Tab-separated table of C-alpha atoms and ligand atoms in Angstrom:
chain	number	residue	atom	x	y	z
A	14	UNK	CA	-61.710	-61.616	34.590
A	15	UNK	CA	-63.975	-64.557	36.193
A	16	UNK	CA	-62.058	-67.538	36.691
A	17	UNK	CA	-65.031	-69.648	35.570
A	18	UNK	CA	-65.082	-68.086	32.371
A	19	UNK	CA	-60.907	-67.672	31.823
A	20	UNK	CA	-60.820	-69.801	28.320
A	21	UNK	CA	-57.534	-71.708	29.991
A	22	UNK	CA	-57.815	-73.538	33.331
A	23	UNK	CA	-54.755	-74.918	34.971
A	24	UNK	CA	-54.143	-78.548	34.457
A	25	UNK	CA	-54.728	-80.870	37.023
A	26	UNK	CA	-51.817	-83.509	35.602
A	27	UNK	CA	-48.052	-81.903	35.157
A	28	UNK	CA	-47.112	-82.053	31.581
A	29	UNK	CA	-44.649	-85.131	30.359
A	30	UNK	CA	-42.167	-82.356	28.989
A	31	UNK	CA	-41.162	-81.544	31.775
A	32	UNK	CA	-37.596	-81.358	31.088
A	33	UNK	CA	-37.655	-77.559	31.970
A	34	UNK	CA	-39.331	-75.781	35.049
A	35	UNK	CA	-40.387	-73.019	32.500
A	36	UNK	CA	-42.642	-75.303	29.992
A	37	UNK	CA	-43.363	-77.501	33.322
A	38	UNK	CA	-45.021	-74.319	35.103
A	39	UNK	CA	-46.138	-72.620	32.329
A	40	UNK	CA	-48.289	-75.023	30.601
A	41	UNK	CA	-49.544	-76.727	34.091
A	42	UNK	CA	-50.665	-73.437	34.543
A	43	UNK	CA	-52.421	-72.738	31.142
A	44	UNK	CA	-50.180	-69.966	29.962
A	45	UNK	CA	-49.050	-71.658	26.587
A	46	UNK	CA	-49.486	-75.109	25.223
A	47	UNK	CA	-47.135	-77.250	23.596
A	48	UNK	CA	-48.489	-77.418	20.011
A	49	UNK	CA	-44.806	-79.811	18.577
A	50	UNK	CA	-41.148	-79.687	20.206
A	51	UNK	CA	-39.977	-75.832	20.242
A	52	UNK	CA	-43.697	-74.206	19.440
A	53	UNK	CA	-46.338	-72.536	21.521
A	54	UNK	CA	-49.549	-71.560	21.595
A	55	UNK	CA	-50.088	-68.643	23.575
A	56	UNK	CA	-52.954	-68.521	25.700
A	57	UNK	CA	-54.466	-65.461	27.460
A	58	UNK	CA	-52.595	-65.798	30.956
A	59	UNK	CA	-49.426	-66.231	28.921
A	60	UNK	CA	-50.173	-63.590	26.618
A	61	UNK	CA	-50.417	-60.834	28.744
A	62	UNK	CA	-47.130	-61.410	30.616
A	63	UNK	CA	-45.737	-61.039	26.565
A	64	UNK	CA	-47.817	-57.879	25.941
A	65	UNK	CA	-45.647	-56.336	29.076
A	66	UNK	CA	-42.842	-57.221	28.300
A	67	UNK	CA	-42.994	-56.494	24.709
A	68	UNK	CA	-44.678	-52.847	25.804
A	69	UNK	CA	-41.830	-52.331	28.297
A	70	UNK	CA	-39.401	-53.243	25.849
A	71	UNK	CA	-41.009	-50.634	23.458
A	72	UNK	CA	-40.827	-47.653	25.669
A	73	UNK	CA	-37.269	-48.229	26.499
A	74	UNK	CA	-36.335	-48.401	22.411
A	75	UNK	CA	-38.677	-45.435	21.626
A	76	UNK	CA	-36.860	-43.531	24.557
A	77	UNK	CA	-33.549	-44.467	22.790
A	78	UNK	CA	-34.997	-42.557	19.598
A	79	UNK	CA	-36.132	-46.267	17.640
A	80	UNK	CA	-38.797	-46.005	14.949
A	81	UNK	CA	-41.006	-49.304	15.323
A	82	UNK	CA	-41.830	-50.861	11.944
A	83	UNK	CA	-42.809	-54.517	11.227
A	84	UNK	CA	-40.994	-56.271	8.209
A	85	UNK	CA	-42.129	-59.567	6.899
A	86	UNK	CA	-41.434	-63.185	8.110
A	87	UNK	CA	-41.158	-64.475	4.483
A	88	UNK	CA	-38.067	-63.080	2.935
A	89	UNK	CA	-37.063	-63.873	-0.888
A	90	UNK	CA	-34.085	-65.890	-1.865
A	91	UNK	CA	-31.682	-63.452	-3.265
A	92	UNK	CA	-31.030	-61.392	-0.099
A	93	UNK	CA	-30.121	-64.117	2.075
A	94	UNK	CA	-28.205	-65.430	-1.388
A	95	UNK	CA	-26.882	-61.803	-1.780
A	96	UNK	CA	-25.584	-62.179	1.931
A	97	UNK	CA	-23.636	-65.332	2.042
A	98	UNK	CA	-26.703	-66.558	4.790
A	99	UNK	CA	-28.457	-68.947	2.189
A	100	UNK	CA	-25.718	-71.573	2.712
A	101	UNK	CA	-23.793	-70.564	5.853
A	102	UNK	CA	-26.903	-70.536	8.103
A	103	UNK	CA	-27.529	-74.118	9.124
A	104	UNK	CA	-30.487	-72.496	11.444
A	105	UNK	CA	-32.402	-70.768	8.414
A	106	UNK	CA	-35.512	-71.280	7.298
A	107	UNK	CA	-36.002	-72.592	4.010
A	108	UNK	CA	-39.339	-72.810	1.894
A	109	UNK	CA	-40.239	-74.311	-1.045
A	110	UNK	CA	-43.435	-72.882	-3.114
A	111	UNK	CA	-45.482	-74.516	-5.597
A	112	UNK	CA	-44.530	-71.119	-7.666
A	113	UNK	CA	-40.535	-72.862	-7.682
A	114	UNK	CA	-39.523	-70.036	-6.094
A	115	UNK	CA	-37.722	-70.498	-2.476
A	116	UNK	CA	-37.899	-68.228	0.643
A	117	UNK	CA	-36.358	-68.078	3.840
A	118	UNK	CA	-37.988	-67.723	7.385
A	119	UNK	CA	-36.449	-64.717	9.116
A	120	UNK	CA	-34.324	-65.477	11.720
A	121	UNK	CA	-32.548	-62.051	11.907
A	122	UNK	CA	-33.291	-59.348	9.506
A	123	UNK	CA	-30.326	-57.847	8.337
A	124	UNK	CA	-31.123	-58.441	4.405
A	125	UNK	CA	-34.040	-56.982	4.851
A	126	UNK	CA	-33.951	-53.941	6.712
A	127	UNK	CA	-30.310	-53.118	4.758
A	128	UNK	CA	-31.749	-52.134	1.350
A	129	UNK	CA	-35.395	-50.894	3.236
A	130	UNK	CA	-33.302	-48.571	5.196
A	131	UNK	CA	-30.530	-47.804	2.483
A	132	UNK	CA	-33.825	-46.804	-0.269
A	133	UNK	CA	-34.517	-43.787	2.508
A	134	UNK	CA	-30.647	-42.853	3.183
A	135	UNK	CA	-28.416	-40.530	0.652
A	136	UNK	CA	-26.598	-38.550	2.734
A	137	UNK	CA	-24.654	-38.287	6.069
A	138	UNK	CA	-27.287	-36.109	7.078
A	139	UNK	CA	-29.780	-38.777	6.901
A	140	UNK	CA	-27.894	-40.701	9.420
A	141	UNK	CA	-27.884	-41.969	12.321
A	142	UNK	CA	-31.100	-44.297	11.378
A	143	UNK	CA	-32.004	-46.434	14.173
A	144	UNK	CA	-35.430	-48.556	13.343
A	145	UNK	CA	-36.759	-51.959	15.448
A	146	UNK	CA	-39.333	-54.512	15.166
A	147	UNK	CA	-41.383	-57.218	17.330
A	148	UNK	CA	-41.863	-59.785	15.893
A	149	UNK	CA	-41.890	-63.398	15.492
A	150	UNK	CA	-38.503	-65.247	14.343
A	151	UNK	CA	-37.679	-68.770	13.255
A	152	UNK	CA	-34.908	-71.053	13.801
A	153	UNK	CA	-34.676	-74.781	12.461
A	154	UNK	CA	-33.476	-76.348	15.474
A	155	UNK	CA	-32.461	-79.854	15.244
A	156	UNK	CA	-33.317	-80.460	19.047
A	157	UNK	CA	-35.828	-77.640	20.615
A	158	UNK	CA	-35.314	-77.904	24.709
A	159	UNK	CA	-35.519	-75.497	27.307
A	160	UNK	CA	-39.362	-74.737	26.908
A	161	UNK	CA	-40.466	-71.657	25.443
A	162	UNK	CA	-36.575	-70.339	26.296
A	163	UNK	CA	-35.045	-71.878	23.025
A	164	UNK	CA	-38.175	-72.309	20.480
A	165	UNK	CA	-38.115	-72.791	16.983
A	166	UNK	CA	-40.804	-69.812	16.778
A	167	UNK	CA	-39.918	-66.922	19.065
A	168	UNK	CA	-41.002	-63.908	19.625
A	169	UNK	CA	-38.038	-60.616	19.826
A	170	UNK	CA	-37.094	-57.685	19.162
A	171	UNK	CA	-34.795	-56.942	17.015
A	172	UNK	CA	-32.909	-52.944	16.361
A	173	UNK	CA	-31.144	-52.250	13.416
A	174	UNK	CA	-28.761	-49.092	13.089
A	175	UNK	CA	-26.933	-47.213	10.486
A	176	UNK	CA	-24.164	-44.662	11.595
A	177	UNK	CA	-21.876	-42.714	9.418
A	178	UNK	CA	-18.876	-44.335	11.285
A	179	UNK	CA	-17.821	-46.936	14.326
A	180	UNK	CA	-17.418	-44.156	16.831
A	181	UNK	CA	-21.117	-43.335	15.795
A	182	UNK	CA	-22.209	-47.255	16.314
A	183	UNK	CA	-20.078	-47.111	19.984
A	184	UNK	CA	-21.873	-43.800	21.051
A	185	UNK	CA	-25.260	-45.187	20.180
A	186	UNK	CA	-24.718	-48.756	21.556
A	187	UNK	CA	-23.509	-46.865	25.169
A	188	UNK	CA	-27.453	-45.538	24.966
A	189	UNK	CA	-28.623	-49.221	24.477
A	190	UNK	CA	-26.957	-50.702	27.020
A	191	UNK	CA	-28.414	-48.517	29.534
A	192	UNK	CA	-32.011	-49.338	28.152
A	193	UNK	CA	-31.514	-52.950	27.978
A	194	UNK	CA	-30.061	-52.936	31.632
A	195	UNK	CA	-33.073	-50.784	32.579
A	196	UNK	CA	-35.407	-53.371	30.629
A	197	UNK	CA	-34.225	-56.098	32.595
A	198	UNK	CA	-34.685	-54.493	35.523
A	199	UNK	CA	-38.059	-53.256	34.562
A	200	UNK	CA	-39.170	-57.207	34.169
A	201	UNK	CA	-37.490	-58.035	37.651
A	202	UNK	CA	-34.264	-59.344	36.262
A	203	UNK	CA	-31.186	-58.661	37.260
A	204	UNK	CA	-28.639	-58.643	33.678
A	205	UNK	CA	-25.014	-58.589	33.391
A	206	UNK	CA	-23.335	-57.871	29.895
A	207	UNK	CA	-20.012	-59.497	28.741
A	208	UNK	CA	-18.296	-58.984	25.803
A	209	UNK	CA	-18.019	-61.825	23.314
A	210	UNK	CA	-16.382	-61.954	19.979
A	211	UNK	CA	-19.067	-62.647	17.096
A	212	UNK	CA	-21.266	-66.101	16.519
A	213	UNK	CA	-20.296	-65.787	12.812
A	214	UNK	CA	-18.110	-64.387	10.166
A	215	UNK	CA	-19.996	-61.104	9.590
A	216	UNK	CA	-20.057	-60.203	13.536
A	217	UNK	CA	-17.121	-58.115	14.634
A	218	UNK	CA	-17.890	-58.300	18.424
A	219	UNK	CA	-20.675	-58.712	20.191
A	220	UNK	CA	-22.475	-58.336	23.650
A	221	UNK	CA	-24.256	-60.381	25.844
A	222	UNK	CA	-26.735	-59.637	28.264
A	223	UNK	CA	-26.918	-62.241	30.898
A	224	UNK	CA	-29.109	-63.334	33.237
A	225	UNK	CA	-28.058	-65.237	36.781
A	226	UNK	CA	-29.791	-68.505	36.382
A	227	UNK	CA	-29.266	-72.225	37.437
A	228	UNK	CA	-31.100	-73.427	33.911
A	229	UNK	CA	-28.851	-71.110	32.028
A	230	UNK	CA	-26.647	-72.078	28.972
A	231	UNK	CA	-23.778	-70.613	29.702
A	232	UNK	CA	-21.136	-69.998	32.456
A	233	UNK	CA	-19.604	-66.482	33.409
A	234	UNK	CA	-17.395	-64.870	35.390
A	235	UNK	CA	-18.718	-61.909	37.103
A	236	UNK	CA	-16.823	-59.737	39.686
A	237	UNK	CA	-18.908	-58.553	42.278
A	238	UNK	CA	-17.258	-55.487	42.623
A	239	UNK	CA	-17.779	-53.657	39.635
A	240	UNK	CA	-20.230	-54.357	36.162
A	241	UNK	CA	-16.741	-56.844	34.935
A	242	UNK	CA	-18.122	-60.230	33.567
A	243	UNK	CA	-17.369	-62.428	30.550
A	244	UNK	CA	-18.046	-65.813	28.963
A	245	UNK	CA	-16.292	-68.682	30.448
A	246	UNK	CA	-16.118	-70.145	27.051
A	247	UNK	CA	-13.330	-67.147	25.660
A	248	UNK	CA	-12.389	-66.245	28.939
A	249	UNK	CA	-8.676	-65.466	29.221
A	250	UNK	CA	-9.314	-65.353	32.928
A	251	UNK	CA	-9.447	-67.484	35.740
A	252	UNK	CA	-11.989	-67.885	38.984
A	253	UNK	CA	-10.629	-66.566	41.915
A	254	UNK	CA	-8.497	-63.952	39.341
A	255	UNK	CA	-8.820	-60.434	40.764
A	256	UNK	CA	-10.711	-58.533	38.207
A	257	UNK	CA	-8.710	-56.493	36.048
A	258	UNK	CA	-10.889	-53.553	35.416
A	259	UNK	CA	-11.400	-52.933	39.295
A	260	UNK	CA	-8.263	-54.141	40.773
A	261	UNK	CA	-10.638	-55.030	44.183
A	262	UNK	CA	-13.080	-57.870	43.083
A	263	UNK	CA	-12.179	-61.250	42.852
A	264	UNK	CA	-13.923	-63.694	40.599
A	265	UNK	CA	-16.681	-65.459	40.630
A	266	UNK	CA	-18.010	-68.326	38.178
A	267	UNK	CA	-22.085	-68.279	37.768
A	268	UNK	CA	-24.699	-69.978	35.686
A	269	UNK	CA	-26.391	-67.573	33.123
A	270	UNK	CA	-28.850	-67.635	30.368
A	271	UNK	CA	-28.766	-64.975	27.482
A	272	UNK	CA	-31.744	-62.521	27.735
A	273	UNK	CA	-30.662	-60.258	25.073
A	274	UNK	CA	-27.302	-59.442	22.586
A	275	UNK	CA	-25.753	-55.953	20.590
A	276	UNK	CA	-23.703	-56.914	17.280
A	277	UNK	CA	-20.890	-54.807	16.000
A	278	UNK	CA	-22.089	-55.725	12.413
A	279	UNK	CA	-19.562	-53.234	10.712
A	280	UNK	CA	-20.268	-52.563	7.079
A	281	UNK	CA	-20.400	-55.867	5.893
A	282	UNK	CA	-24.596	-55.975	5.268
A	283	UNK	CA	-24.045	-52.443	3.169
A	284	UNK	CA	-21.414	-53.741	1.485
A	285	UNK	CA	-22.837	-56.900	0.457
A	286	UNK	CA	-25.877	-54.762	-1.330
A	287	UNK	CA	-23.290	-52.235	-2.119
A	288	UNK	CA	-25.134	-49.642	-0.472
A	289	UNK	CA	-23.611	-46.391	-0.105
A	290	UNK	CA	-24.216	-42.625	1.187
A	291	UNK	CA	-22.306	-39.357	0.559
A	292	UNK	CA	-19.937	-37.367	3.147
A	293	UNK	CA	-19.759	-33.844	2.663
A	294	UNK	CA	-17.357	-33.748	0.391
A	295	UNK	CA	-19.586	-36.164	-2.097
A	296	UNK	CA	-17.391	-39.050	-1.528
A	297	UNK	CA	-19.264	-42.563	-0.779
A	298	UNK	CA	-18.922	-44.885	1.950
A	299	UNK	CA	-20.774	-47.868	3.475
A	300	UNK	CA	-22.465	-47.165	6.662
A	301	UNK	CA	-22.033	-48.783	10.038
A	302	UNK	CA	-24.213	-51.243	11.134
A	303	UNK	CA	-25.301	-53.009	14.366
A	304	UNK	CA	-28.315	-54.870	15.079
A	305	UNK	CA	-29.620	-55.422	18.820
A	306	UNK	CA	-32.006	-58.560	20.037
A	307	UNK	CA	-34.062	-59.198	23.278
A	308	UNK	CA	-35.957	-62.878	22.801
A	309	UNK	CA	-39.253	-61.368	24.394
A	310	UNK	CA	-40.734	-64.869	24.339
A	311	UNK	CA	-37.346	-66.249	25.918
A	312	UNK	CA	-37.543	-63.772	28.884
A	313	UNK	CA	-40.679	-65.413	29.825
A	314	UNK	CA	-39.261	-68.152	30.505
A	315	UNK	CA	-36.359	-66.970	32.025
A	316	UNK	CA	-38.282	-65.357	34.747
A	317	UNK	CA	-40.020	-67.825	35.407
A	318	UNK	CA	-36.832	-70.197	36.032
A	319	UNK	CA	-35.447	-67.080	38.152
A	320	UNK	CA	-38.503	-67.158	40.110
A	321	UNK	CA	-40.491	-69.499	41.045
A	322	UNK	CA	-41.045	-72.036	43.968
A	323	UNK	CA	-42.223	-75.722	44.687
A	324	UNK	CA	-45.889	-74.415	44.642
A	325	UNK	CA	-45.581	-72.315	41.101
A	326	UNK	CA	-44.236	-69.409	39.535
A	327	UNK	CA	-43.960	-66.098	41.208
A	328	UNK	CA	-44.306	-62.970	38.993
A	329	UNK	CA	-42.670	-59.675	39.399
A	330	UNK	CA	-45.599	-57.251	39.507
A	331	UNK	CA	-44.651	-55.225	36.124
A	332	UNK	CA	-45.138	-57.989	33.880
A	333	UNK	CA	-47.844	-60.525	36.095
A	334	UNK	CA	-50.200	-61.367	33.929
A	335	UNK	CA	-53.264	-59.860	36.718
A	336	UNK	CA	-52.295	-57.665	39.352
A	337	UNK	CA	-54.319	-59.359	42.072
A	338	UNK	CA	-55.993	-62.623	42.630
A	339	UNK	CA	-58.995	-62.634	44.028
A	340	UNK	CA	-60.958	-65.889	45.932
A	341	UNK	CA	-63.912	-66.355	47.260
A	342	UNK	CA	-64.604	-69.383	49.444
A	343	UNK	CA	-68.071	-71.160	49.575
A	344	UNK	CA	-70.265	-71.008	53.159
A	345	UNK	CA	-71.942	-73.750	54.522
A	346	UNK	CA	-75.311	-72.023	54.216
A	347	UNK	CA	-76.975	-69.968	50.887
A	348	UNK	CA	-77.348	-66.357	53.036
A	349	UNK	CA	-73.630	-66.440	54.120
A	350	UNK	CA	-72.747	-67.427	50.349
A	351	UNK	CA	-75.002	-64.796	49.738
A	352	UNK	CA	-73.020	-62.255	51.781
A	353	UNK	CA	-69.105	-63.496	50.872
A	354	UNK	CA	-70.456	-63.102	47.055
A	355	UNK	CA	-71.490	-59.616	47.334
A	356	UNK	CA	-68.258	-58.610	49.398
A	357	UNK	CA	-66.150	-60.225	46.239
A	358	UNK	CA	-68.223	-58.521	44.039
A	359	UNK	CA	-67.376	-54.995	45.632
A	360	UNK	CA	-64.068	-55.822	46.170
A	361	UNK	CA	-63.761	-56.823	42.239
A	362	UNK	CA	-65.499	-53.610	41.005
A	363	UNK	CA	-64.023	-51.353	43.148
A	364	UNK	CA	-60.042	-52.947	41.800
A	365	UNK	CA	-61.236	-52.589	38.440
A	366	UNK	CA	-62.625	-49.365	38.684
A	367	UNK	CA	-58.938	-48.109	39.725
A	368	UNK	CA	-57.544	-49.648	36.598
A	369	UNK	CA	-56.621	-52.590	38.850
A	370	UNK	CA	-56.659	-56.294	36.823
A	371	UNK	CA	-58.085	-58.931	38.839
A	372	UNK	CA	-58.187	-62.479	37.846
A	373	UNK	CA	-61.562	-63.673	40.448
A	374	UNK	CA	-61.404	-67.305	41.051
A	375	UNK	CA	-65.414	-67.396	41.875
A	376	UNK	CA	-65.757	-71.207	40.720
A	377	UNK	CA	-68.622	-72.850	43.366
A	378	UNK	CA	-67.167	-76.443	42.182
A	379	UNK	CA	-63.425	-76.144	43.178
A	380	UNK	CA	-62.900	-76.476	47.017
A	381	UNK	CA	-60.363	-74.105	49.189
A	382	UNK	CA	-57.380	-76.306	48.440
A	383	UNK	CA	-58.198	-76.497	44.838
A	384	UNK	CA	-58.564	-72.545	44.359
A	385	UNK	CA	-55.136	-72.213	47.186
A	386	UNK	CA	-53.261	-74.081	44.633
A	387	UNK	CA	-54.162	-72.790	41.141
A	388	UNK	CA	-53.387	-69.437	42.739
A	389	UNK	CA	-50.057	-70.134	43.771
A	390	UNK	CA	-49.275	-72.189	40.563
A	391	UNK	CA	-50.300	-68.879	38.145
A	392	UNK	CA	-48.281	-66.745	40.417
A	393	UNK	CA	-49.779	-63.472	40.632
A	394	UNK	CA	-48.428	-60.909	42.708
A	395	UNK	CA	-51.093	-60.443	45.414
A	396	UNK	CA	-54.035	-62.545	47.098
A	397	UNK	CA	-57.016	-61.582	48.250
A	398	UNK	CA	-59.633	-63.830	49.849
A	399	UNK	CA	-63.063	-63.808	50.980
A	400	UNK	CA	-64.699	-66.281	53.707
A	401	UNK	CA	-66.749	-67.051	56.142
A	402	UNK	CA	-64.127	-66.325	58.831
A	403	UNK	CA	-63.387	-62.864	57.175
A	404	UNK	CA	-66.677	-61.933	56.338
A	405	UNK	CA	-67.458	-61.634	60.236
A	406	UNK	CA	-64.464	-59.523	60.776
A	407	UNK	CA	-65.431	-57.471	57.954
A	408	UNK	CA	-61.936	-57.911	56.674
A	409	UNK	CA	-60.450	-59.666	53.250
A	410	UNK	CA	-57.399	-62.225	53.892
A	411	UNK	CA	-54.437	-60.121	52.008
A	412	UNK	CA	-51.124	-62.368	51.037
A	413	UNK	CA	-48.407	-61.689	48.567
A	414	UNK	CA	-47.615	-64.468	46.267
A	415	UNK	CA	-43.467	-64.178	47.653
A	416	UNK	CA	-44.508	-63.932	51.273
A	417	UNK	CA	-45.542	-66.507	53.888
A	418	UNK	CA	-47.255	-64.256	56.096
A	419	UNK	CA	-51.006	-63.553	55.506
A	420	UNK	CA	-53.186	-60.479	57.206
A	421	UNK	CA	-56.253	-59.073	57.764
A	422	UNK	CA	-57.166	-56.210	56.140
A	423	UNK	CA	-60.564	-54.090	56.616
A	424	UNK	CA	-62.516	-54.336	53.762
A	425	UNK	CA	-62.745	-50.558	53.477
A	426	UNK	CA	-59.357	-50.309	53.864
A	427	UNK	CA	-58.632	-52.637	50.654
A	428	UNK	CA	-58.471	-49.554	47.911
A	429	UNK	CA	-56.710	-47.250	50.158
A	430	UNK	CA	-53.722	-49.776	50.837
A	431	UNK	CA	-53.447	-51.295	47.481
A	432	UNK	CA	-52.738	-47.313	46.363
A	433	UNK	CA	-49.703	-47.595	48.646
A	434	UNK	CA	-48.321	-50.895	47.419
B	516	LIG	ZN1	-14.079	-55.577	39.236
C-alpha cells in the first residue's frame, strides 16, 4: 500500500478526547474515528490490526474444537423476557419498531444460542456442543470512556457450551484457558486469570483474564511465583500475604484491565427455556452451560496502552497492521530522485512478492520529519528507508519501531535478512 493513496492519513492536530492514550493514538493516527462517545469507525489501518486478532482468536477456538456461526444482533423480546434479562439488564439494548413490537441489542447471547443449540441436541450423545461467534455487541452505557476499550459497540467473541454435567463444563474450560492464555500471548500480551464470583444472578463463578496495565480498571493481586492472582475487589487476601497456593511468593498489588472472561453459567439458560436432553437411561436433565468472551475490539486498545511511547504506538508484529514501513526521502536533484525511487520500488516489490505487507510512505510533499513522525505514530514493527546518503552506499536504513539503534543494511541483503527476523 502507497501512502499517498492510504484512504486515512494521520492527523496533524491530537484529538480533544484525549482522555485515553488508546483513542488519543489511535485516531491521531487514522486507525478509527470517533463517530459519538463509545462508537468507532474503523478505518483500514485499524481494521487490519482487528482482522488479526479476530483470525488469531479463531484458530485458537477452532483448535479447541468451536464451530463458528454468526447469530443476529436484533434479538426478539420474549427471550430476553423468557430470561429474566428484559428488566434486570440496565446495559441492554432496547428497540422500539414502528411494527409495536420491541427488540433487544445483543449484548451477550445466551437466549439465543440456548434454544438454537437445544433444537439440534436430544441426547447425551449429542453433547458436548461447543459453538462461537464474532461479532459485534452493544451495551447502553451511560458514560462511554476509555476509547475504543469500553464502547457502546464492540466487537468479541463470544463461546457458548453445553455439557452433560459440571465436571464436563470444568474439563472443557481447562482447554480454554490454555487457548485464551496462548491468544494473549499470540497478540503480545501478557494475561493473568483470577477467579471472580459472577457479575449477576445467573453466573455461578467466573474468570477473568487480565492484562498488566496502568489504564486498567481493576486492581489485582498477583504472586510472582506461581499463575496465583485475584481481584482486589473480593480479595480475602492481603499485599505482602504469602500466596497460599505456592507457599513461596509473596504478593503483589498491580493495575489490570480485563481482556477476556469464562462464566460458569450452570443450567440456569436451559432451564429458563426448559430445555432438556436424555441420559441413557431416558431420564431428562438440563445441560451445563458456560459462555466465554474476548472484547476483540477492546484488545486493541489494550495493546496499544501496554505499548506505546511518547512518539506513538508500537505494535507487536502478529497483529501490526503492515509488517514493514517503508520511506523514501526526496534528493535535491530529479536523477538522484530518479535513482532513490527505483531502489523503493524494488525494495517494495520484492517484500510483497514474499507475502511481505508494506505500507510505502512515497508522498513527494511531506518532508523527512513529517514522514519520521507518521511512522513512529502508526507503529509498525520495522523501518526501512531510502536516501540520498544510502543510495551511495547501496544500502537501505533498517530500524525497528522498539529500538533506538538504526543500521545499514545492503540492499541485496534486505530479503535475505527479513527471512531471518
Ligand atoms: Zn504463589
Amino acid at each position: 500500500m502507497k501512502y499517498s493513496q492510504l484512504f486515512s492519513k494521520t492527523l496533524k492536530q491530537v484529538p480533544h478526547d484525549g482522555e485515553s492514550i488508546n483513542a488519543k493514538l489511535l485516531v491521531q493516527a487514522g486507525f478509527v474515528r470517533q463517530e459519538m462517545a463509545g462508537v468507532y469507525s474503523w478505518l483500514p489501518l485499524g481494521l487490519r490490526v482487528l482482522r488479526k486478532i479476530e483470525q488469531i482468536v479463531r484458530e485458537e477456538m477452532d483448535a479447541v474444537g468451536g464451530q463458528e456461526l454468526l447469530m443476529p444482533m436484533l434479538h426478539p423480546k420474549a427471550n430476553w423476557v423468557q430470561t429474566g434479562g428484559w428488566d434486570s439488564i440496565d446495559v441492554l439494548f432496547k428497540l422500539n419498531s414502528r411494527t409495536g413490537n420491541e427488540y433487544a441489542l445483543g449484548q451477550s447471547e445466551e437466549e439465543i444460542v440456548t434454544p438454537l443449540v437445544m433444537s439440534r441436541v436430544q441426547s447425551y450423545k449429542n453433547l458436548p456442543v461447543q459453538v462461537y461467534q464474532i461479532h459485534w455487541k452493544f451495551r447502553d452505557e451511560l458514560r462511554a470512556k476509555s476509547g475504543v476499550m469500553r464502547g457502546r459497540e464492540f466487537l468479541m467473541k463470544d463461546m457458548y457450551s453445553f455439557h452433560a454435567d459440571e465436571k464436563d463444563f470444568l474439563r472443557f474450560y481447562k482447554l480454554v484457558k490454555e487457548a485464551y492464555l496462548n491468544i494473549y500471548k499470540r497478540i503480545g500480551l501478557t494475561a493473568k486469570v483470577t477467579e471472580a464470583s459472577g457479575g449477576s444472578f445467573s453466573k455461578k463463578i467466573s474468570y477473568e483474564f487480565m492484562v498488566l496495565t496502568d489504564a486498567g480498571e481493576d486492581d489485582i493481586l498477583y504472586c510472582e511465583k506461581c499463575d496465583f492472582c485475584v481481584n482486589v475487589e473480593i480479595a480475602k487476601v492481603n499485599v505482602g500475604d504469602t500466596c497460599e497456593r505456592c507457599g513461596r511468593g509473596e504478593l503483589k498489588q498491580a493495575r489490570a484491565s480485563e481482556v477476556g472472561n469464562v462464566f460458569d453459567l450452570g443450567q440456569k439458560y436451559p432451564k429458563d427455556f426448559d430445555l432438556t436432553f436424555v441420559d441413557e437411561k431416558g431420564k431428562k436433565h438440563h445441560p451445563w452451560m458456560g459462555c466465554y468472551g474476548i472484547g476483540i475490539s477492546r484488545a486493541v486498545g489494550v495493546i496499544v496502552e501496554a505499548s506505546h511511547d511518547d512518539r506513538g504506538m508500537i505494535w507487536p508484529a502478529s497483529v501490526a497492521p503492515m509488517d514493514v514501513h517503508l520511506i523514501s526521502l526526496r534528493a535535491k536533484d530529479s536523477k538522484t530522485q530518479g535513482e532513490i525511487d527505483q531502489a523503493a520500488q524494488e525494495i517494495y516489490d520484492g517484500l510483497l512478492n514474499m507475502g511481505i505487507e508494506v505500507l510505502w510512505d512515497d508522498r513527494a510533499d511531506a518532508t523527512p520529519g513529517q514522514k519520521f513522525a507518521d511512522a513512529d505514530l502508526i507503529g509498525i514493527p520495522l523501518r526501512m528507508v531510502i536516501s540520498e546518503k544510502t543510495l551511495k552506499e547501496k544500502s537501505v536504513e533498517w530500524k525497528e519501531r522498539a529500538s533506538e539503534k538504526a543500521q545499514l543494511i545492503k540492499r541485496e541483503d534486505v530479503l535475505k535478512k527479513i527471512r531471518s527476523v
